[in-house]
PDB file of C-alpha atoms in Angstrom:
ATOM      1  CA  MET A   1       6.670  -1.906  25.646  1.00 82.00           C
ATOM      2  CA  ALA A   2       6.705   1.918  25.970  1.00 87.00           C
ATOM      3  CA  GLU A   3      10.078   1.659  27.732  1.00 93.00           C
ATOM      4  CA  ILE A   4      11.573  -0.438  24.937  1.00 94.00           C
ATOM      5  CA  VAL A   5      10.229   1.970  22.311  1.00 96.00           C
ATOM      6  CA  ALA A   6      11.797   4.887  24.208  1.00 97.00           C
ATOM      7  CA  GLU A   7      15.141   3.039  24.401  1.00 96.00           C
ATOM      8  CA  VAL A   8      15.109   2.269  20.677  1.00 97.00           C
ATOM      9  CA  MET A   9      14.181   5.884  19.831  1.00 97.00           C
ATOM     10  CA  ALA A  10      17.082   7.104  22.000  1.00 97.00           C
ATOM     11  CA  GLU A  11      19.406   4.678  20.218  1.00 96.00           C
ATOM     12  CA  LEU A  12      18.233   5.973  16.815  1.00 96.00           C
ATOM     13  CA  ALA A  13      18.740   9.569  17.977  1.00 96.00           C
ATOM     14  CA  SER A  14      22.320   8.721  18.988  1.00 96.00           C
ATOM     15  CA  LEU A  15      22.976   7.346  15.468  1.00 95.00           C
ATOM     16  CA  GLU A  16      21.800  10.568  13.817  1.00 94.00           C
ATOM     17  CA  ASP A  17      24.465  12.089  11.533  1.00 94.00           C
ATOM     18  CA  PRO A  18      23.848  15.631  10.180  1.00 93.00           C
ATOM     19  CA  LYS A  19      25.801  14.932   6.962  1.00 92.00           C
ATOM     20  CA  ALA A  20      23.786  11.779   6.246  1.00 91.00           C
ATOM     21  CA  ARG A  21      20.588  13.752   6.893  1.00 93.00           C
ATOM     22  CA  GLU A  22      21.677  16.416   4.417  1.00 93.00           C
ATOM     23  CA  VAL A  23      22.225  13.805   1.682  1.00 92.00           C
ATOM     24  CA  ASN A  24      18.967  11.968   2.490  1.00 91.00           C
ATOM     25  CA  GLU A  25      16.892  15.149   2.517  1.00 93.00           C
ATOM     26  CA  LYS A  26      17.902  15.814  -1.096  1.00 90.00           C
ATOM     27  CA  HIS A  27      16.031  12.571  -1.913  1.00 88.00           C
ATOM     28  CA  GLY A  28      13.012  13.479   0.241  1.00 90.00           C
ATOM     29  CA  ASP A  29      14.033  11.261   3.191  1.00 92.00           C
ATOM     30  CA  ASP A  30      13.984  13.063   6.534  1.00 93.00           C
ATOM     31  CA  HIS A  31      16.432  10.990   8.583  1.00 94.00           C
ATOM     32  CA  GLY A  32      20.158  10.952   9.228  1.00 94.00           C
ATOM     33  CA  VAL A  33      20.818   7.366  10.284  1.00 95.00           C
ATOM     34  CA  ASN A  34      23.387   5.387   8.313  1.00 93.00           C
ATOM     35  CA  LEU A  35      21.525   2.398   6.846  1.00 94.00           C
ATOM     36  CA  GLY A  36      24.341  -0.020   7.705  1.00 95.00           C
ATOM     37  CA  LYS A  37      24.029   0.976  11.372  1.00 96.00           C
ATOM     38  CA  LEU A  38      20.251   0.732  11.144  1.00 96.00           C
ATOM     39  CA  ARG A  39      20.538  -2.822   9.815  1.00 97.00           C
ATOM     40  CA  ALA A  40      23.000  -3.710  12.596  1.00 97.00           C
ATOM     41  CA  LEU A  41      20.491  -2.476  15.191  1.00 97.00           C
ATOM     42  CA  ALA A  42      17.733  -4.520  13.504  1.00 98.00           C
ATOM     43  CA  LYS A  43      19.967  -7.606  13.678  1.00 97.00           C
ATOM     44  CA  GLN A  44      20.439  -7.022  17.390  1.00 97.00           C
ATOM     45  CA  LEU A  45      16.687  -6.621  18.012  1.00 97.00           C
ATOM     46  CA  LYS A  46      15.729  -9.601  15.785  1.00 97.00           C
ATOM     47  CA  THR A  47      12.080 -10.118  14.681  1.00 98.00           C
ATOM     48  CA  GLN A  48       9.681  -8.333  17.048  1.00 97.00           C
ATOM     49  CA  PRO A  49       6.276  -7.760  15.394  1.00 97.00           C
ATOM     50  CA  GLU A  50       4.753  -5.820  18.315  1.00 96.00           C
ATOM     51  CA  LEU A  51       7.753  -3.513  18.678  1.00 97.00           C
ATOM     52  CA  ALA A  52       7.683  -3.010  14.901  1.00 98.00           C
ATOM     53  CA  ARG A  53       4.050  -1.831  15.083  1.00 97.00           C
ATOM     54  CA  GLN A  54       4.847   0.586  17.912  1.00 97.00           C
ATOM     55  CA  LEU A  55       7.847   2.001  16.063  1.00 98.00           C
ATOM     56  CA  TRP A  56       5.747   2.462  12.929  1.00 98.00           C
ATOM     57  CA  GLU A  57       3.199   4.469  14.942  1.00 97.00           C
ATOM     58  CA  THR A  58       5.876   7.051  15.920  1.00 97.00           C
ATOM     59  CA  ASP A  59       5.782   8.446  12.332  1.00 96.00           C
ATOM     60  CA  ASN A  60       9.572   8.835  12.585  1.00 96.00           C
ATOM     61  CA  THR A  61      11.312   7.849   9.337  1.00 97.00           C
ATOM     62  CA  ALA A  62      14.306   6.057  10.907  1.00 97.00           C
ATOM     63  CA  ALA A  63      11.966   4.238  13.326  1.00 98.00           C
ATOM     64  CA  ARG A  64       9.726   3.161  10.449  1.00 98.00           C
ATOM     65  CA  LEU A  65      12.681   1.821   8.467  1.00 98.00           C
ATOM     66  CA  LEU A  66      13.736  -0.144  11.551  1.00 98.00           C
ATOM     67  CA  ALA A  67      10.151  -1.375  12.002  1.00 98.00           C
ATOM     68  CA  ILE A  68      10.192  -2.741   8.442  1.00 98.00           C
ATOM     69  CA  LEU A  69      13.389  -4.674   9.207  1.00 98.00           C
ATOM     70  CA  ILE A  70      12.101  -6.295  12.428  1.00 98.00           C
ATOM     71  CA  CYS A  71       8.460  -6.953  11.476  1.00 98.00           C
ATOM     72  CA  ARG A  72       6.992 -10.259  10.301  1.00 98.00           C
ATOM     73  CA  PRO A  73       5.937  -9.503   6.686  1.00 98.00           C
ATOM     74  CA  LYS A  74       3.422 -12.350   6.410  1.00 97.00           C
ATOM     75  CA  ALA A  75       1.565 -11.285   9.573  1.00 96.00           C
ATOM     76  CA  PHE A  76      -0.039  -8.141   8.132  1.00 97.00           C
ATOM     77  CA  GLU A  77      -3.619  -8.047   6.902  1.00 97.00           C
ATOM     78  CA  ARG A  78      -4.358  -6.561   3.486  1.00 98.00           C
ATOM     79  CA  ASP A  79      -6.036  -3.416   4.889  1.00 98.00           C
ATOM     80  CA  GLU A  80      -3.192  -2.806   7.335  1.00 97.00           C
ATOM     81  CA  LEU A  81      -0.677  -2.738   4.490  1.00 98.00           C
ATOM     82  CA  ASP A  82      -2.917  -0.427   2.490  1.00 98.00           C
ATOM     83  CA  VAL A  83      -3.028   2.045   5.390  1.00 98.00           C
ATOM     84  CA  MET A  84       0.728   1.751   5.973  1.00 98.00           C
ATOM     85  CA  LEU A  85       1.532   2.443   2.326  1.00 98.00           C
ATOM     86  CA  ARG A  86      -0.594   5.601   2.430  1.00 98.00           C
ATOM     87  CA  GLN A  87       1.145   6.642   5.654  1.00 97.00           C
ATOM     88  CA  ALA A  88       4.631   6.105   4.175  1.00 96.00           C
ATOM     89  CA  ARG A  89       5.568   9.741   3.648  1.00 92.00           C
ATOM     90  CA  THR A  90       9.121   9.307   2.374  1.00 95.00           C
ATOM     91  CA  PRO A  91      10.494   7.493  -0.692  1.00 95.00           C
ATOM     92  CA  LYS A  92      12.757   5.156   1.329  1.00 96.00           C
ATOM     93  CA  VAL A  93       9.983   4.031   3.710  1.00 97.00           C
ATOM     94  CA  HIS A  94       7.650   3.505   0.738  1.00 97.00           C
ATOM     95  CA  ASP A  95      10.304   1.554  -1.160  1.00 97.00           C
ATOM     96  CA  TRP A  96      11.310  -0.677   1.754  1.00 98.00           C
ATOM     97  CA  LEU A  97       7.695  -1.336   2.716  1.00 98.00           C
ATOM     98  CA  VAL A  98       6.904  -2.561  -0.812  1.00 98.00           C
ATOM     99  CA  ASN A  99      10.118  -4.554  -1.275  1.00 97.00           C
ATOM    100  CA  TYR A 100      10.670  -6.034   2.186  1.00 98.00           C
ATOM    101  CA  VAL A 101       7.105  -6.473   3.415  1.00 98.00           C
ATOM    102  CA  VAL A 102       4.394  -6.361   0.732  1.00 98.00           C
ATOM    103  CA  LYS A 103       6.273  -8.598  -1.741  1.00 97.00           C
ATOM    104  CA  LYS A 104       6.499 -11.301   0.962  1.00 97.00           C
ATOM    105  CA  ASN A 105       2.879 -10.944   2.086  1.00 98.00           C
ATOM    106  CA  PRO A 106       0.101 -13.332   0.930  1.00 98.00           C
ATOM    107  CA  HIS A 107      -2.060 -10.324  -0.079  1.00 98.00           C
ATOM    108  CA  SER A 108       0.526  -8.880  -2.479  1.00 98.00           C
ATOM    109  CA  GLU A 109      -1.340  -9.786  -5.682  1.00 98.00           C
ATOM    110  CA  GLU A 110      -4.609  -8.334  -4.407  1.00 98.00           C
ATOM    111  CA  LEU A 111      -2.790  -5.133  -3.395  1.00 98.00           C
ATOM    112  CA  ARG A 112      -0.946  -4.998  -6.740  1.00 98.00           C
ATOM    113  CA  LEU A 113      -4.253  -4.873  -8.609  1.00 98.00           C
ATOM    114  CA  ALA A 114      -5.869  -2.364  -6.229  1.00 98.00           C
ATOM    115  CA  TRP A 115      -2.869  -0.031  -6.060  1.00 98.00           C
ATOM    116  CA  SER A 116      -2.187  -0.065  -9.805  1.00 97.00           C
ATOM    117  CA  ALA A 117      -5.645   1.442 -10.335  1.00 96.00           C
ATOM    118  CA  ASP A 118      -5.376   3.979  -7.475  1.00 98.00           C
ATOM    119  CA  PRO A 119      -5.804   7.668  -8.354  1.00 97.00           C
ATOM    120  CA  ASP A 120      -2.930   8.577  -6.006  1.00 97.00           C
ATOM    121  CA  ALA A 121       0.239   8.441  -8.163  1.00 97.00           C
ATOM    122  CA  VAL A 122       2.493   7.376  -5.267  1.00 97.00           C
ATOM    123  CA  VAL A 123       0.145   4.503  -4.352  1.00 98.00           C
ATOM    124  CA  ALA A 124      -0.086   3.551  -8.047  1.00 98.00           C
ATOM    125  CA  SER A 125       3.723   3.469  -8.228  1.00 98.00           C
ATOM    126  CA  ALA A 126       3.668   0.696  -5.580  1.00 98.00           C
ATOM    127  CA  GLY A 127       1.266  -1.273  -7.798  1.00 98.00           C
ATOM    128  CA  TRP A 128       3.681  -0.903 -10.703  1.00 98.00           C
ATOM    129  CA  ALA A 129       6.629  -2.000  -8.532  1.00 98.00           C
ATOM    130  CA  LEU A 130       4.723  -5.195  -7.686  1.00 98.00           C
ATOM    131  CA  THR A 131       3.879  -5.665 -11.376  1.00 98.00           C
ATOM    132  CA  THR A 132       7.572  -5.319 -12.290  1.00 98.00           C
ATOM    133  CA  GLU A 133       8.376  -8.056  -9.761  1.00 97.00           C
ATOM    134  CA  ARG A 134       5.814 -10.331 -11.438  1.00 97.00           C
ATOM    135  CA  VAL A 135       7.143  -9.518 -14.923  1.00 98.00           C
ATOM    136  CA  ALA A 136      10.537 -10.799 -13.764  1.00 96.00           C
ATOM    137  CA  LYS A 137       9.572 -13.724 -11.531  1.00 96.00           C
ATOM    138  CA  ASN A 138       6.013 -14.843 -12.242  1.00 96.00           C
ATOM    139  CA  PRO A 139       4.723 -13.492 -15.584  1.00 97.00           C
ATOM    140  CA  GLU A 140       2.148 -16.266 -16.049  1.00 96.00           C
ATOM    141  CA  GLY A 141      -1.268 -14.647 -16.548  1.00 96.00           C
ATOM    142  CA  LEU A 142       0.053 -11.087 -17.027  1.00 97.00           C
ATOM    143  CA  ASP A 143      -1.000  -9.266 -20.202  1.00 98.00           C
ATOM    144  CA  LEU A 144       2.420  -7.915 -21.169  1.00 98.00           C
ATOM    145  CA  ALA A 145       1.200  -6.334 -24.419  1.00 98.00           C
ATOM    146  CA  GLY A 146      -1.568  -4.635 -22.430  1.00 98.00           C
ATOM    147  CA  LEU A 147       0.975  -3.302 -19.918  1.00 98.00           C
ATOM    148  CA  LEU A 148       3.025  -1.873 -22.807  1.00 98.00           C
ATOM    149  CA  ASP A 149      -0.156  -0.171 -24.119  1.00 98.00           C
ATOM    150  CA  ILE A 150      -0.700   1.531 -20.740  1.00 98.00           C
ATOM    151  CA  ILE A 151       2.971   2.539 -20.447  1.00 98.00           C
ATOM    152  CA  GLU A 152       2.939   3.936 -23.987  1.00 98.00           C
ATOM    153  CA  ALA A 153      -0.195   5.977 -23.284  1.00 98.00           C
ATOM    154  CA  GLU A 154       0.530   7.207 -19.747  1.00 98.00           C
ATOM    155  CA  MET A 155       4.233   7.150 -18.808  1.00 98.00           C
ATOM    156  CA  LYS A 156       5.328  10.361 -20.551  1.00 98.00           C
ATOM    157  CA  ASP A 157       3.016  12.576 -18.454  1.00 98.00           C
ATOM    158  CA  ALA A 158       3.027  10.553 -15.224  1.00 98.00           C
ATOM    159  CA  PRO A 159       4.307  12.211 -11.991  1.00 97.00           C
ATOM    160  CA  ASP A 160       7.937  11.385 -11.116  1.00 95.00           C
ATOM    161  CA  ARG A 161       7.549   8.398  -8.775  1.00 95.00           C
ATOM    162  CA  LEU A 162       4.898   6.766 -10.962  1.00 97.00           C
ATOM    163  CA  GLN A 163       6.893   7.482 -14.117  1.00 98.00           C
ATOM    164  CA  TRP A 164       9.984   5.880 -12.576  1.00 97.00           C
ATOM    165  CA  ALA A 165       8.016   2.737 -11.618  1.00 98.00           C
ATOM    166  CA  MET A 166       6.410   2.437 -15.068  1.00 98.00           C
ATOM    167  CA  ASN A 167       9.789   2.899 -16.722  1.00 98.00           C
ATOM    168  CA  HIS A 168      11.253   0.096 -14.589  1.00 98.00           C
ATOM    169  CA  CYS A 169       8.384  -2.143 -15.689  1.00 98.00           C
ATOM    170  CA  LEU A 170       8.995  -1.222 -19.343  1.00 98.00           C
ATOM    171  CA  ALA A 171      12.682  -2.116 -19.019  1.00 98.00           C
ATOM    172  CA  GLN A 172      11.909  -5.377 -17.215  1.00 98.00           C
ATOM    173  CA  ILE A 173       9.493  -6.466 -19.962  1.00 98.00           C
ATOM    174  CA  GLY A 174      12.188  -5.765 -22.566  1.00 98.00           C
ATOM    175  CA  ILE A 175      14.912  -7.547 -20.584  1.00 98.00           C
ATOM    176  CA  GLU A 176      12.951 -10.674 -19.630  1.00 97.00           C
ATOM    177  CA  HIS A 177      10.650 -11.230 -22.620  1.00 97.00           C
ATOM    178  CA  ALA A 178      12.387 -11.395 -26.004  1.00 97.00           C
ATOM    179  CA  GLU A 179       9.075 -11.432 -27.914  1.00 98.00           C
ATOM    180  CA  HIS A 180       8.234  -7.946 -26.541  1.00 98.00           C
ATOM    181  CA  ARG A 181      11.778  -6.542 -26.619  1.00 98.00           C
ATOM    182  CA  THR A 182      11.612  -4.640 -29.924  1.00 98.00           C
ATOM    183  CA  ARG A 183       8.384  -2.925 -28.923  1.00 98.00           C
ATOM    184  CA  ALA A 184       9.658  -2.094 -25.428  1.00 98.00           C
ATOM    185  CA  ILE A 185      12.779  -0.461 -26.898  1.00 98.00           C
ATOM    186  CA  ASP A 186      10.652   1.364 -29.482  1.00 98.00           C
ATOM    187  CA  VAL A 187       8.282   2.734 -26.790  1.00 98.00           C
ATOM    188  CA  GLY A 188      11.299   3.904 -24.769  1.00 98.00           C
ATOM    189  CA  GLU A 189      12.893   5.568 -27.823  1.00 98.00           C
ATOM    190  CA  ARG A 190       9.721   7.460 -28.703  1.00 98.00           C
ATOM    191  CA  LEU A 191       8.807   8.617 -25.192  1.00 98.00           C
ATOM    192  CA  GLU A 192      12.416   9.572 -24.283  1.00 98.00           C
ATOM    193  CA  VAL A 193      11.626   9.246 -20.561  1.00 98.00           C
ATOM    194  CA  LEU A 194      14.823   9.563 -18.442  1.00 97.00           C
ATOM    195  CA  LYS A 195      16.890   9.857 -21.646  1.00 96.00           C
ATOM    196  CA  ASP A 196      19.031  12.625 -20.133  1.00 95.00           C
ATOM    197  CA  TYR A 197      19.127  11.239 -16.599  1.00 94.00           C
ATOM    198  CA  PRO A 198      22.598  11.912 -15.126  1.00 93.00           C
ATOM    199  CA  THR A 199      24.205   8.480 -14.767  1.00 92.00           C
ATOM    200  CA  PRO A 200      27.481   8.004 -12.841  1.00 90.00           C
ATOM    201  CA  PRO A 201      30.322   6.127 -14.583  1.00 89.00           C
ATOM    202  CA  ASN A 202      30.006   2.309 -14.334  1.00 89.00           C
ATOM    203  CA  CYS A 203      26.238   2.578 -13.756  1.00 92.00           C
ATOM    204  CA  THR A 204      23.575   1.629 -16.288  1.00 94.00           C
ATOM    205  CA  SER A 205      21.354   4.456 -17.524  1.00 96.00           C
ATOM    206  CA  PRO A 206      17.682   4.179 -16.483  1.00 97.00           C
ATOM    207  CA  PHE A 207      16.708   5.155 -20.067  1.00 98.00           C
ATOM    208  CA  ALA A 208      14.845   1.968 -21.048  1.00 98.00           C
ATOM    209  CA  PRO A 209      16.447   1.297 -24.497  1.00 98.00           C
ATOM    210  CA  ILE A 210      19.980   1.535 -23.030  1.00 97.00           C
ATOM    211  CA  TRP A 211      18.992  -0.387 -19.875  1.00 97.00           C
ATOM    212  CA  ILE A 212      17.365  -3.227 -21.856  1.00 98.00           C
ATOM    213  CA  THR A 213      20.237  -3.517 -24.350  1.00 97.00           C
ATOM    214  CA  GLU A 214      22.884  -3.534 -21.618  1.00 96.00           C
ATOM    215  CA  MET A 215      21.154  -6.152 -19.412  1.00 96.00           C
ATOM    216  CA  VAL A 216      20.451  -8.449 -22.383  1.00 97.00           C
ATOM    217  CA  ARG A 217      24.105  -8.152 -23.425  1.00 96.00           C
ATOM    218  CA  ARG A 218      25.203  -9.170 -19.905  1.00 94.00           C
ATOM    219  CA  GLN A 219      22.851 -12.154 -19.915  1.00 92.00           C
ATOM    220  CA  GLN A 220      24.291 -13.292 -23.245  1.00 91.00           C
ATOM    221  CA  ASP A 221      27.864 -12.860 -21.983  1.00 88.00           C
ATOM    222  CA  ARG A 222      27.282 -15.218 -19.055  1.00 83.00           C
TER     223      ARG A 222
END
């Protein structure tokens, strides 16, 4: 296994592009591998849970992203995922781990509840990402009004990553649940979180009132 790990690490090193690293580092991601090439390598390797674990242990960002792509998401125990999330140093590794692994794992609901209440803001942001997924796909049993209360009270002063995740949840509640839409827009208007976020042309602003209004309009146009 050590030989295979060494080969894969050499392959990742050969894919390193200084310009890509420069762009990624602006977002807090310390790797320079083009994600399309990374996905192509993952396709070649196919699912290899043991290799994925070994690559994760290297603490190398590109290797960890590759590990996420070749692991078996349902095979992880709850505590393993908790440790991995706390080890995920960079935004991209954190994001992929939550979206590609935790969301597909049988312990995701348990982790959602535990992480949402975690004092570490980055861990809590993962809990909110899982809550946003439930708001969209499986809202049964969620207290949406209660979530809006928490967002209203805490989002304005939350650290960046947590604030972003809470804002996404706010927008999702407004987009998916017409009975809470007016309040979601009102909370967004009053808190003004991400109101001045620079948005490229043809992209939707992450400012919740604009985001909600635009997505609802698209749904109605379908």
